[in-house]
Coordinates of C-alpha atoms in Angstrom, one line a residue:
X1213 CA 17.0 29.1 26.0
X1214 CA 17.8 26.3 23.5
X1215 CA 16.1 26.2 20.5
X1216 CA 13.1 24.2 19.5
X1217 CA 13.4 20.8 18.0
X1218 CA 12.9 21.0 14.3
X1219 CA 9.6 19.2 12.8
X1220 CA 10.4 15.3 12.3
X1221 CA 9.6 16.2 8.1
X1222 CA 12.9 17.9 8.5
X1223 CA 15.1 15.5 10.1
X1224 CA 13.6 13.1 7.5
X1225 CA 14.7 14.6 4.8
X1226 CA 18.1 13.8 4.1
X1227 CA 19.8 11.2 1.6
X1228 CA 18.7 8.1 2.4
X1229 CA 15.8 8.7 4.8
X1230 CA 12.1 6.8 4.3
X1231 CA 10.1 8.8 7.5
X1232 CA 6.7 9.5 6.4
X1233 CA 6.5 13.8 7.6
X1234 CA 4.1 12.6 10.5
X1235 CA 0.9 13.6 11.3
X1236 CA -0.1 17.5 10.9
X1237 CA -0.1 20.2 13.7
X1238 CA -1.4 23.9 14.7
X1239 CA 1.4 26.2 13.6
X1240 CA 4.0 27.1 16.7
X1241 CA 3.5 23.8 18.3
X1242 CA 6.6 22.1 19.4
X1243 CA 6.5 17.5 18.5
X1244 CA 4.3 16.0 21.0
X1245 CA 2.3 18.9 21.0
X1246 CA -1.3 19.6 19.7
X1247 CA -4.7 19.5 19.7
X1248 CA -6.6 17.6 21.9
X1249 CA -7.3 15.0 19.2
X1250 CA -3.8 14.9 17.8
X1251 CA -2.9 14.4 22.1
X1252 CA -5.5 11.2 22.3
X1253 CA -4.4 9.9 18.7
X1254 CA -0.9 9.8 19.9
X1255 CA -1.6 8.1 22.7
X1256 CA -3.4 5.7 21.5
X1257 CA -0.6 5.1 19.3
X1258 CA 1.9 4.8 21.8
X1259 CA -0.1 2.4 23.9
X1260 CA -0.9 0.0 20.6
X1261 CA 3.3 0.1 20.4
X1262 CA 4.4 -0.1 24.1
X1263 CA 1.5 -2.6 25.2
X1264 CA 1.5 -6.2 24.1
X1265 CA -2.0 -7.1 24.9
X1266 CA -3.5 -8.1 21.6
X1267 CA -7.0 -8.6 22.7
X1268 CA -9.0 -11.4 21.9
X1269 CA -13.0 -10.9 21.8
X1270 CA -15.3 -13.6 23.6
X1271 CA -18.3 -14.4 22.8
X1272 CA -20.7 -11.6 22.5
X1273 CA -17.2 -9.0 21.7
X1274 CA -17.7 -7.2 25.4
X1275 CA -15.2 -9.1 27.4
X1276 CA -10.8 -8.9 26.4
X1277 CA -8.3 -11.5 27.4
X1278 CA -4.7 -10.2 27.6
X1279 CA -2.1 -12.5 26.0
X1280 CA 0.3 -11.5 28.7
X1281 CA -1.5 -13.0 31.5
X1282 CA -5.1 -14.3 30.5
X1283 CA -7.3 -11.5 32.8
X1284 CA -10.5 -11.0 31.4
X1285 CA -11.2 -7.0 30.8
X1286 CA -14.3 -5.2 29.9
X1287 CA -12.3 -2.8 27.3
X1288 CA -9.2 -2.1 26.1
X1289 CA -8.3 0.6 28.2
X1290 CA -9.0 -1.4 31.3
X1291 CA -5.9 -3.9 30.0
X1292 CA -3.5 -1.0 29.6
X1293 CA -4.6 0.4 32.9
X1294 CA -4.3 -2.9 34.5
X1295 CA -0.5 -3.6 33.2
X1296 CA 0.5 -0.4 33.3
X1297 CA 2.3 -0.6 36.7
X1298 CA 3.9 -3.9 35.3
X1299 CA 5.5 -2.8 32.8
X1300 CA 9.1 -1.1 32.7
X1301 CA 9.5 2.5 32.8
X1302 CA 12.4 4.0 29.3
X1303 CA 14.9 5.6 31.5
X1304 CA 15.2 8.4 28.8
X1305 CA 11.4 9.6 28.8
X1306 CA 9.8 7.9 31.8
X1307 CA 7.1 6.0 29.2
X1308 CA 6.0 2.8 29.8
X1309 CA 8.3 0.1 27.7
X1310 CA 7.0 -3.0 25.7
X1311 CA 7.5 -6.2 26.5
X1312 CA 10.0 -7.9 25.1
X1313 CA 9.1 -11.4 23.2
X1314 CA 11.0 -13.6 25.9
X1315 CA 9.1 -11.9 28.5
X1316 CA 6.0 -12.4 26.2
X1317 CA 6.3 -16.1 26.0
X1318 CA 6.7 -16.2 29.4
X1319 CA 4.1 -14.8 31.0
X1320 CA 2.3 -16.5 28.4
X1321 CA 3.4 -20.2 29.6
X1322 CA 3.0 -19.4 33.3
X1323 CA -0.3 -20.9 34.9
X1324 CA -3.2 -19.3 34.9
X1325 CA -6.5 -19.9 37.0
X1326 CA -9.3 -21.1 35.5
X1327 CA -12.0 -18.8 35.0
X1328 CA -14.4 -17.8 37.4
X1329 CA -18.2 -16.5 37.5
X1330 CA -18.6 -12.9 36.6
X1331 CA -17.0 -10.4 38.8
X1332 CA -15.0 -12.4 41.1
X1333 CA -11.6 -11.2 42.1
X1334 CA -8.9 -13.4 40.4
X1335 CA -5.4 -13.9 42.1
X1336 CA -2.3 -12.0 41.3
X1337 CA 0.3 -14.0 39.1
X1338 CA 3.8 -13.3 40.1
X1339 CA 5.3 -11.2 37.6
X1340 CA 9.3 -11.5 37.0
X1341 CA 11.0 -7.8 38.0
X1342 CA 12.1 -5.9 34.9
X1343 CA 15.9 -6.4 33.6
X1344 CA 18.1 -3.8 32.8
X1345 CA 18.5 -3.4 28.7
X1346 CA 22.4 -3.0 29.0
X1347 CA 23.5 -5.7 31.6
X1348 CA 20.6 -7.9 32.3
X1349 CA 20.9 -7.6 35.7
X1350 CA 16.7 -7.5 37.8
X1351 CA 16.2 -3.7 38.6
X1352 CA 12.7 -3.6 39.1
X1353 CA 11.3 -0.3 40.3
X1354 CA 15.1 1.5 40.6
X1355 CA 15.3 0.3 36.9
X1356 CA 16.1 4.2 36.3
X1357 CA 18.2 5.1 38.6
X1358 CA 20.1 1.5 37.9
X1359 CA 21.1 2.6 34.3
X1360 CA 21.5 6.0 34.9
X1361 CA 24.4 5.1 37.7
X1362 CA 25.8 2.2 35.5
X1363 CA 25.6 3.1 32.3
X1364 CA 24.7 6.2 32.3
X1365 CA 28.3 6.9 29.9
X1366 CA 25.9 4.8 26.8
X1367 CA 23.0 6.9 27.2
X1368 CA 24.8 10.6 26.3
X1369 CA 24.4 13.8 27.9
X1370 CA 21.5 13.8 30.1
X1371 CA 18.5 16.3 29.0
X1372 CA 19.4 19.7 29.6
X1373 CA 16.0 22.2 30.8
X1374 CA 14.9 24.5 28.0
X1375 CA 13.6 26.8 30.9
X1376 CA 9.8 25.6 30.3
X1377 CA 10.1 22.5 31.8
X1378 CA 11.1 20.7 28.8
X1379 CA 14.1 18.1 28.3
X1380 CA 16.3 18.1 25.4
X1381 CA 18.0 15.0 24.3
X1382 CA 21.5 15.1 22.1
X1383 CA 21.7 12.5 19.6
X1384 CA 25.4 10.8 20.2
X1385 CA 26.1 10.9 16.2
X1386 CA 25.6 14.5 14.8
X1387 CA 24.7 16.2 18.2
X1388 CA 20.6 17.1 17.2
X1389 CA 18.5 18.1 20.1
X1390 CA 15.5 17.0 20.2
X1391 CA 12.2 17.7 23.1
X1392 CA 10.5 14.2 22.1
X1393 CA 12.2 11.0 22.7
X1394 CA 10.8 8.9 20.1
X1395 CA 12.2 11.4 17.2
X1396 CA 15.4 11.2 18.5
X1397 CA 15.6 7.4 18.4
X1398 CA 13.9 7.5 14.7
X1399 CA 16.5 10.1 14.3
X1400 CA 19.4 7.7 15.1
X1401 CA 18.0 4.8 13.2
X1402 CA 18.0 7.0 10.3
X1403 CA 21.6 7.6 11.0
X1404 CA 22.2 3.9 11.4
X1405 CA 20.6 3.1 8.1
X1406 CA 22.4 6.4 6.2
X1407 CA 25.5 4.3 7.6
X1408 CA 24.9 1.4 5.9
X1409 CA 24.0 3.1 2.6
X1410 CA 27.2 5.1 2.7
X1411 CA 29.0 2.3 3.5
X1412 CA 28.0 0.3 0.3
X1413 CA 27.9 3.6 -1.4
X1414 CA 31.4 5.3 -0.6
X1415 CA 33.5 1.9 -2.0
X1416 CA 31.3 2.6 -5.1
X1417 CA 32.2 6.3 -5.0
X1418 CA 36.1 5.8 -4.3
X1419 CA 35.9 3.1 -7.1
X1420 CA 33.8 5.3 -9.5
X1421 CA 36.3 8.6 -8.3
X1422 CA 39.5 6.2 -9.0
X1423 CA 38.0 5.1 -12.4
X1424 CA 37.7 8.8 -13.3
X1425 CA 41.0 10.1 -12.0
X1426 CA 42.6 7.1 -14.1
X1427 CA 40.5 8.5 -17.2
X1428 CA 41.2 12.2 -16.7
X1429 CA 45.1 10.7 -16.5
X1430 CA 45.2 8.8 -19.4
X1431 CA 43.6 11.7 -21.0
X1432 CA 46.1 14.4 -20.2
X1433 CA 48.8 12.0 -20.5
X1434 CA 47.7 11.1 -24.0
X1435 CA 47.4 15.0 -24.7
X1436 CA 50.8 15.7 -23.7
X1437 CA 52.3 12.9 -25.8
X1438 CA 50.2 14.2 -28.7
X1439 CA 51.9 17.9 -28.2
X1440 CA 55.0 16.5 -28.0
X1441 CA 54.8 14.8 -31.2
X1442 CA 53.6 17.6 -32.7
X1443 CA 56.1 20.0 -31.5
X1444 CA 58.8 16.9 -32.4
X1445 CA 57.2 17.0 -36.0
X1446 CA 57.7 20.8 -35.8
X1447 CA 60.9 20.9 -35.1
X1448 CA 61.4 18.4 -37.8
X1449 CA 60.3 20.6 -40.3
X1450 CA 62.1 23.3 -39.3
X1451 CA 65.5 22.0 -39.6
X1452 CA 65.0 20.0 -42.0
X1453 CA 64.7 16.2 -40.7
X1454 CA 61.1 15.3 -41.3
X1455 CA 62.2 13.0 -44.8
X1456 CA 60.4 15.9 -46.8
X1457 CA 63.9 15.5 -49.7
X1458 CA 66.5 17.7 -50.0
X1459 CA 67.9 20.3 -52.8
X1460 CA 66.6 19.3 -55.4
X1461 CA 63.2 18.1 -54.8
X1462 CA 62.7 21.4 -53.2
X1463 CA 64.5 23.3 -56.7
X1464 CA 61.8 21.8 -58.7
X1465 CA 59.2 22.4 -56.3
X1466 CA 60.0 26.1 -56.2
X1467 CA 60.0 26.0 -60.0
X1468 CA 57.2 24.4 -60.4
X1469 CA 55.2 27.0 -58.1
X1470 CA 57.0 30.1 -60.2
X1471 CA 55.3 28.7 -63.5
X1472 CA 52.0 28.2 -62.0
X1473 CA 51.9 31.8 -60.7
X1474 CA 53.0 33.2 -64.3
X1475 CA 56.7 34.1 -63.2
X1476 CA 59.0 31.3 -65.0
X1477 CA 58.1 30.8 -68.7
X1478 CA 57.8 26.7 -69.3
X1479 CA 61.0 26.8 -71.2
X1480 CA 62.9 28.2 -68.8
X1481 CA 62.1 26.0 -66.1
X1482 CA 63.2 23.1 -68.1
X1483 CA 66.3 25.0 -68.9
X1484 CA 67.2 25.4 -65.6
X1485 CA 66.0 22.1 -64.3
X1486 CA 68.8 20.4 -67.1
X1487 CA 71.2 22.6 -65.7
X1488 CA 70.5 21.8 -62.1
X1489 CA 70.6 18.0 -62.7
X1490 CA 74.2 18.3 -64.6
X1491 CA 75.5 20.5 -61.7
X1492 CA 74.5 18.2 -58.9
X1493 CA 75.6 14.6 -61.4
X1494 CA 78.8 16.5 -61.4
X1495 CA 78.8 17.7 -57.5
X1496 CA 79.7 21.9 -58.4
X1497 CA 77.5 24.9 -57.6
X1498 CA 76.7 26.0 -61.1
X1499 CA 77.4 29.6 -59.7
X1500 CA 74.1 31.5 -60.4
X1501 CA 74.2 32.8 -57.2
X1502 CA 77.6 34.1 -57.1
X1503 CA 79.1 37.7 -56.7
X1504 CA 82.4 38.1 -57.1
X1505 CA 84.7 41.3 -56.6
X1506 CA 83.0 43.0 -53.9
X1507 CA 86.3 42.7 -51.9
X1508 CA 87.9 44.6 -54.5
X1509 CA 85.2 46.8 -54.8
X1510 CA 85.6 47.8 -51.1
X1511 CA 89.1 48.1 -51.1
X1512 CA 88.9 50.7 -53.6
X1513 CA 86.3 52.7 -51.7
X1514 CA 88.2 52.7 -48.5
X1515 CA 91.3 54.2 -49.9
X1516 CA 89.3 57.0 -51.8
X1517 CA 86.2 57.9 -49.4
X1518 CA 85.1 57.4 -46.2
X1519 CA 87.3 60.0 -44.3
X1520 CA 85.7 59.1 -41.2
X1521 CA 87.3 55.7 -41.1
X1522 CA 90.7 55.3 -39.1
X1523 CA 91.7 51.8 -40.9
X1524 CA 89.9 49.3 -42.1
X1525 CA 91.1 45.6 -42.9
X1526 CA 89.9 42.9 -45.5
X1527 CA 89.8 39.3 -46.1
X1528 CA 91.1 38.3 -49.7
X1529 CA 89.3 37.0 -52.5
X1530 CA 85.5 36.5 -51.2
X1531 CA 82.8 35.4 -52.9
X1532 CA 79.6 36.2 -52.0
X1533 CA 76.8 33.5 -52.5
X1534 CA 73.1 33.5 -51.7
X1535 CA 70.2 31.7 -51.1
X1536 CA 68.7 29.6 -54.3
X1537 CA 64.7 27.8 -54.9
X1538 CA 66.5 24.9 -53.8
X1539 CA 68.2 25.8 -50.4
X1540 CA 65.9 29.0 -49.5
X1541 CA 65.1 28.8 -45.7
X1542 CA 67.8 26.3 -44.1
X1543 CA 70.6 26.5 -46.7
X1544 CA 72.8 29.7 -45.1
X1545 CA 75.6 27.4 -43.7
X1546 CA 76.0 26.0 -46.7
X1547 CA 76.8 29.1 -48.1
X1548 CA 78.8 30.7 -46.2
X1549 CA 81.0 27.3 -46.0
X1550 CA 80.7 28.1 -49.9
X1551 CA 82.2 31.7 -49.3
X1552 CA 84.7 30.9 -46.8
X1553 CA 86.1 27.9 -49.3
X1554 CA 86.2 30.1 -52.1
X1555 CA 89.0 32.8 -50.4
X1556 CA 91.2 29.5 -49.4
X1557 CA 90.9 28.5 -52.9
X1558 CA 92.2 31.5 -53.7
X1559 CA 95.4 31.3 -50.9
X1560 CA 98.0 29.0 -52.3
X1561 CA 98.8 28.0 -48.3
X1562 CA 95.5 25.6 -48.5
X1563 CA 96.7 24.3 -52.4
X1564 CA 97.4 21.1 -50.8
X1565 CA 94.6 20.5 -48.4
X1566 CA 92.6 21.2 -51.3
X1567 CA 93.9 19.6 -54.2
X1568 CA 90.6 17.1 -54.8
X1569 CA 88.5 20.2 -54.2
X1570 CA 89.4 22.6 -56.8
X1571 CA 85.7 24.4 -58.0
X1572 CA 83.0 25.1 -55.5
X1573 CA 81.1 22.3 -54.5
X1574 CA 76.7 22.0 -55.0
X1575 CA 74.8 21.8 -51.4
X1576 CA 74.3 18.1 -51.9
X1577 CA 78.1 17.4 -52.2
X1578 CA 79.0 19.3 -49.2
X1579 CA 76.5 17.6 -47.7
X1580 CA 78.2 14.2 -48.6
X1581 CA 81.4 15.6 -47.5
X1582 CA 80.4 16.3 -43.7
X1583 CA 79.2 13.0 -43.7
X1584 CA 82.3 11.6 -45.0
X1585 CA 84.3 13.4 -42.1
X1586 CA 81.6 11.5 -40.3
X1587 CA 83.0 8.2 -41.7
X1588 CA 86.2 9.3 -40.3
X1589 CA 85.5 9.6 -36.9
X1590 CA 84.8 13.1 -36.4
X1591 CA 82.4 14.5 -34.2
X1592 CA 80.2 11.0 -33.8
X1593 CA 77.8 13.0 -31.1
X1594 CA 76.5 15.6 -33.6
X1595 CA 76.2 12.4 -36.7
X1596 CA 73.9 10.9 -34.4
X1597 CA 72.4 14.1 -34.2
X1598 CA 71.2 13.7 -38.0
X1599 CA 71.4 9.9 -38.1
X1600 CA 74.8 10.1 -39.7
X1601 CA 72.5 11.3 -42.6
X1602 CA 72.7 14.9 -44.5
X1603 CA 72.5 14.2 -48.4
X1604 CA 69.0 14.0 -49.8
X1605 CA 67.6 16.0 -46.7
X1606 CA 67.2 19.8 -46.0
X1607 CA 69.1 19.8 -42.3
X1608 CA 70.6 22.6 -40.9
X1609 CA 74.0 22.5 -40.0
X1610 CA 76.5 25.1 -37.8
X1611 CA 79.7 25.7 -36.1
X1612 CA 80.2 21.8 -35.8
X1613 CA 79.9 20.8 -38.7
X1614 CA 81.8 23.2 -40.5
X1615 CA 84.5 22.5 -37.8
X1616 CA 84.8 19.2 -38.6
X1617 CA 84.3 19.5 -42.9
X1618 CA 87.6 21.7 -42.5
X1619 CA 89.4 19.6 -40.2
X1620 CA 88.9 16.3 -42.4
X1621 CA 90.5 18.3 -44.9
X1622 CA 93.5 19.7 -43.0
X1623 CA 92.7 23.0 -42.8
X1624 CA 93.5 24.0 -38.8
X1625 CA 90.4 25.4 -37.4
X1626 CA 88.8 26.4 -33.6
X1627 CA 85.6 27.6 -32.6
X1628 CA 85.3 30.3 -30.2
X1629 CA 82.0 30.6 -28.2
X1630 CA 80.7 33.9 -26.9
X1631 CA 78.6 32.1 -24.4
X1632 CA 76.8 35.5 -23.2
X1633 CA 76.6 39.0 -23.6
X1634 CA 79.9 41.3 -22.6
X1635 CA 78.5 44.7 -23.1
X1636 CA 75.2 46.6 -21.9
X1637 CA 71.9 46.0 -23.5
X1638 CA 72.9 42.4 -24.5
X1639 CA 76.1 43.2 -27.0
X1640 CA 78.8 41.7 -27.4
X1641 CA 81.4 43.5 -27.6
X1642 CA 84.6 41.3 -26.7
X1643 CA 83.3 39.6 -30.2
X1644 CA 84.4 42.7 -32.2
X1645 CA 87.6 43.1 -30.5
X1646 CA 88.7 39.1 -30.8
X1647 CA 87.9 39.8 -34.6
X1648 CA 90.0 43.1 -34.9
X1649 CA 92.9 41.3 -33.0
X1650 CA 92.4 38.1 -35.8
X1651 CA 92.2 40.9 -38.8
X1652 CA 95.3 43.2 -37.3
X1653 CA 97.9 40.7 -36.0
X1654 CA 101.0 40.4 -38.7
X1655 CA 98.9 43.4 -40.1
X1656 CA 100.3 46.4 -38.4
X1657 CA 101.2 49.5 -40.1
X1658 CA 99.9 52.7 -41.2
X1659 CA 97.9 51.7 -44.0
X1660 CA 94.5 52.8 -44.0
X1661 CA 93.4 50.1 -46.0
X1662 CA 94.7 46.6 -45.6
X1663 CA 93.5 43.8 -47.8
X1664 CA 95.2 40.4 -45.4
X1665 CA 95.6 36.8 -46.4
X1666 CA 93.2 35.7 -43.7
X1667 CA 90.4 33.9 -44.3
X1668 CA 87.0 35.1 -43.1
X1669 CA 85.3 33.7 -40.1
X1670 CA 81.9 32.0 -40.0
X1671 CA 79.4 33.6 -37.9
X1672 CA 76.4 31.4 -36.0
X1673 CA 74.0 32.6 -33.6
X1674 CA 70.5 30.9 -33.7
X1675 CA 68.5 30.0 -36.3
X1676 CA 70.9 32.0 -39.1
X1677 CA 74.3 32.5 -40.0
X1678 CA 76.8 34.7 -42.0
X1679 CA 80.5 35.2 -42.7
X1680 CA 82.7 37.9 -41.7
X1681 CA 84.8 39.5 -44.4
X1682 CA 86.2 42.9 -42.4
X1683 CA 86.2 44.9 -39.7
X1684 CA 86.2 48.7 -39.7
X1685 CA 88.0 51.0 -36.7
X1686 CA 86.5 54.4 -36.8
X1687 CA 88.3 57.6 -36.0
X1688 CA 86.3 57.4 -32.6
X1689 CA 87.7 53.8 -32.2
X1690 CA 84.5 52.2 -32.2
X1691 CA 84.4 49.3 -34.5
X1692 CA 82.1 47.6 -37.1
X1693 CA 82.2 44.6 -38.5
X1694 CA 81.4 43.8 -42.3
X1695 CA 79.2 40.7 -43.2
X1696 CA 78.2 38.9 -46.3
X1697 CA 74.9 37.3 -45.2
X1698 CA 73.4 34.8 -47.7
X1699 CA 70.2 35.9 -47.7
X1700 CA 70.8 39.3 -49.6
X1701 CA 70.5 38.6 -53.1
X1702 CA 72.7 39.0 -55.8
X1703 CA 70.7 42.3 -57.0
X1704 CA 71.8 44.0 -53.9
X1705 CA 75.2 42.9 -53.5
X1706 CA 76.1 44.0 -57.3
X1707 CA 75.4 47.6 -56.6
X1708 CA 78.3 47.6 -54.0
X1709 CA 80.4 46.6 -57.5
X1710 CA 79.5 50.3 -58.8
X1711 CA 82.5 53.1 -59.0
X1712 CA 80.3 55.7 -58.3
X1713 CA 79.0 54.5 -55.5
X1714 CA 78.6 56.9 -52.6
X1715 CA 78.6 54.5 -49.6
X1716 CA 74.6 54.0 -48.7
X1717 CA 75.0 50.3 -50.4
X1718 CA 77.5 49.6 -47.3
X1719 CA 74.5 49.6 -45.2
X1720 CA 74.3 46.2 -46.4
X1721 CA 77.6 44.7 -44.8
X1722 CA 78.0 46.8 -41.5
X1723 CA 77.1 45.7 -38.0
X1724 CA 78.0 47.8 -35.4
X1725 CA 78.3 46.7 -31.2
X1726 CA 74.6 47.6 -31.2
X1727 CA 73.3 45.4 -34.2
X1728 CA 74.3 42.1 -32.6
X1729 CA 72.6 41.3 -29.6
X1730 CA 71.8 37.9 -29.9
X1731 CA 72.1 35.6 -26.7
X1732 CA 75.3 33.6 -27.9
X1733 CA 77.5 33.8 -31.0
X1734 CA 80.0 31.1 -32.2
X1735 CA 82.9 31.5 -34.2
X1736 CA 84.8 29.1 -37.1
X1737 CA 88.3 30.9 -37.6
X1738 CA 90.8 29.2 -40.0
X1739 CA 93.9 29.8 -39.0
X1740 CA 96.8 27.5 -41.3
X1741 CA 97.2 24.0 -42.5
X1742 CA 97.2 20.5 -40.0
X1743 CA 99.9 18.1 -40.4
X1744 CA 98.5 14.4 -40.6
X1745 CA 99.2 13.6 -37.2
X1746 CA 97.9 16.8 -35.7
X1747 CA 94.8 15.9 -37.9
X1748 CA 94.5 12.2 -36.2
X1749 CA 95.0 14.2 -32.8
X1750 CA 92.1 16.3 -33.4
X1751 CA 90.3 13.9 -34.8
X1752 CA 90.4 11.4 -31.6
X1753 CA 89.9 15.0 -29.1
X1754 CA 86.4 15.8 -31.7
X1755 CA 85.2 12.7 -29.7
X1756 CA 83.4 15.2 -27.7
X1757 CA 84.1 18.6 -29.1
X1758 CA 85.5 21.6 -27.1
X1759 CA 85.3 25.2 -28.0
X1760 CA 86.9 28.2 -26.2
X1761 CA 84.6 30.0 -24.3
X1762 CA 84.8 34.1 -23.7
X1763 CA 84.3 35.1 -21.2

């Protein structure tokens, strides 16, 4: 059995409906259903809105004159009983239709007898038959079964039985059944006027829905560009390209912070700020961050201790150099290019290549210097990197860079790039062999200890780097590498100068397999002196630099 029709309050109240809830009802009642007065009420509504006779009183108010055909009635209920039987039957519900205004006018303009005395029978006016609502076409009494043949495709699914001798009618739009055939054509206007509204309504939506997609846009779009900045800026910072001065305004900032906080006497920091400004008018490192001898120092450890080593061999002549106030935090390639320069100053074989560069040179001269090898040509992808600018700035440099400083000064140089790891866990251990073969080739022999000619090698990974001055082959054959890193400070590296030393201080320059496991390593190794044409050669291939690449 299909359920009841739902109260007309309900189907009114949705967006855009104006139905009053209707008249009340005893509880369980289905629409159309009621009391007896609620019955009588309804019908007396229904006949004021399916009738047309608006009744004119005569003189005395007991006689009615229908506007339809001009019969005098006695009451009201005599003119709907009169034109009931001429007026159409709804095919949906069998109710008696109104008239519709043309039919109105008319009846209205058709003759009409005069009137008679009281009582006497009137003749019958010829009443047009009833036209079909869909094609016009005269149906009179089979106006039912005319539109249910014809058309019955417009009026929906005919009314099922609810099994009480009901009908139910299907409203064509959302598929509501309704008992009462009035509700369901209020129930499609409603839908016909919810139309409309939506139809004004949804281009506002869509427009309103658009204008905050393109505001929600705009807004992530502008909070992306302000993270990138932000990162940009960052990044900046970090390496030393945000225009926050170089060296030296970072030496007296460092200063100035050290007297403030009680560690640096007044005197002393204009001491050393005199100092600092004569070294850097005169482009030399004024050396207080120096150690010198520790190559020495090891050599004689090696040949007296450390039984457990098989051979060991050495770079010459290395001078170790650390961090200062004024390079602290991005100055480590600057030192090491400082250590590595201060063994071929030492190796007659580079006397030539460096004749204009006889003392060590301040952080703000080899900063001019890369960007005179700049000048030159070399490397014009990594100058536009920094803008072709490094002096006066506290930019990081690497493998590059030192690369092309050496090769503007003659000094034959190649990077080797240990793109990835070559051992378990991340190590890299085809690094440690290329540097034993570098160390041991022309150095052969039974020594245990063997202090070479060769220069050491820089050492990059990311974000640091250090230079290697040795390598150690155990007894076991495993190896380990010896590094001066620039940021252990002179204090430290002065207690490897000790003759009593017992060996824990070493801690300080070995790096076994297991202590570098770093993504990627890179490699400056020196290796002799360039001829001027095999300078101009490698200065047109630094056009894009190469590297080689284990594995």
């Amino acid at each position: 059995m299909a359920a009841a029709a739902p109260p007309r309050a309900a189907l009114a109240g949705g967006r855009g409906s104006r139905l009053p809830a209707g008249p009340a009802r005893a509880p369980g009642t289905r629409p159309g259903q009621g009391n007896d007065g609620s019955r009588k009420a309804a019908g007396a509504a229904a006949a004021g809105s399916f009738v047309s006779c608006a009744g004119r009183v005569a003189a005395g108010g007991a006689m009615l004159v229908c506007d339809g055909c001009g019969r005098a009635l006695s009451a009201e209920a005599a003119a709907r009983r009169a034109h009931r039987s001429d007026r159409p039957r709804c095919p949906f519900c069998g109710a008696a239709a109104s008239l519709g205004s043309d039919e109105r006018r008319r009846r209205a303009e058709a003759p009409r007898p005069e009137p008679g005395p009281p009582g006497a029978r009137r003749p019958e006016v010829a009443v047009g038959l009833p036209e079909c609502p869909f094609c016009g076409v005269a149906a009179g009494r089979e106006l039912e079964a005319h539109v249910r043949a014809r058309h019955g495709h417009l009026l929906g699914p005919s009314g099922a039985d609810t099994g009480s001798g009901e009908q139910l009618y299907e409203c064509p739009l959302c598929s509501l059944t309704c008992t009462n055939i009035q509700i369901l054509e209020e129930h499609v206007d409603l839908h016909l006027e919810e139309q409309s509204f939506v139809e004004g309504g949804s281009i506002r939506d869509l427009e309103l829905a658009q204008q905050l997609q393109t505001e929600e846009d705009e807004r992530q779009r502008s909070e992306e560009e302000r993270r990138e900045r932000e990162e940009f800026k960052k990044l900046q910072r970090q390496y030393g390209l945000d225009n926050s001065g170089g060296y030296k305004q970072q030496f007296l900032k460092n200063m100035e912070r050290e007297v403030d906080r009680g560690r640096m006497q007044p005197f002393e920091y204009h001491k050393r700020k005199t100092d600092m400004m004569e070294c850097l008018a005169f482009g030399i490192d004024d050396g207080k961050t120096k150690t010198s001898g520790v190559i020495e120092a090891l050599c004689k450890y090696y040949q007296n201790e450390n039984k457990d080593v098989r051979h060991v061999w050495l770079s010459a002549g290395v001078d170790h150099f650390h961090s200062s106030l004024g390079d602290r935090g991005w100055g480590c390639g600057y030192r090491n290019f400082q250590m590595l320069l201060s063994s071929l100053l030492q190796n007659s074989s580079y006397n030539d290549c460096l004749r204009d560069t006889t003392l060590i040179p301040s952080i703000p001269k080899i900063q001019s210097m890369i960007e005179d090898a700049w000048r030159e040509g070399f490397d014009p992808r990594g100058a536009s990197h920094f803008n072709n600018r490094l002096h006066g700035s506290r930019a990081w440099i690497g493998a590059c860079e030192i690369y092309s400083l050496l090769t503007s000064l003659r000094i034959k140089c190649q990077i080797v790039d240990f793109h990835k790891p070559t051992g378990p866990t991340g190590t890299h251990p085809r690094l440690f062999e290329w540097v034993l073969r570098y160390y041991s080739t022309d150095n052969e022999g039974g020594a245990k200890v063997v202090c070479t000619s060769k220069p050491p090698i820089y050492l990059q990974h990311q974000g640091h780097s250090r230079t290697i001055v040795g390598i150690e082959e155990k007894k076991n054959r495993t190896l380990c590498l010896l590094l001066f890193d620039p940021g252990c400070p002179s204090q430290e590296m002065q207690k490897l100068l000790k003759q009593n030393s017992d060996g824990t201080s070493l801690k300080l320059l070995r790096r076994f397999v297991g202590s570098l496991k770093e993504k990627q390593y890179q490699i400056v190794a020196v290796d002799g002196v360039l001829s001027p044409e095999e300078k101009t050669a490698r200065l047109h291939a630094s056009q894009v630099l190469t590297s080689e690449k284990i594995p």
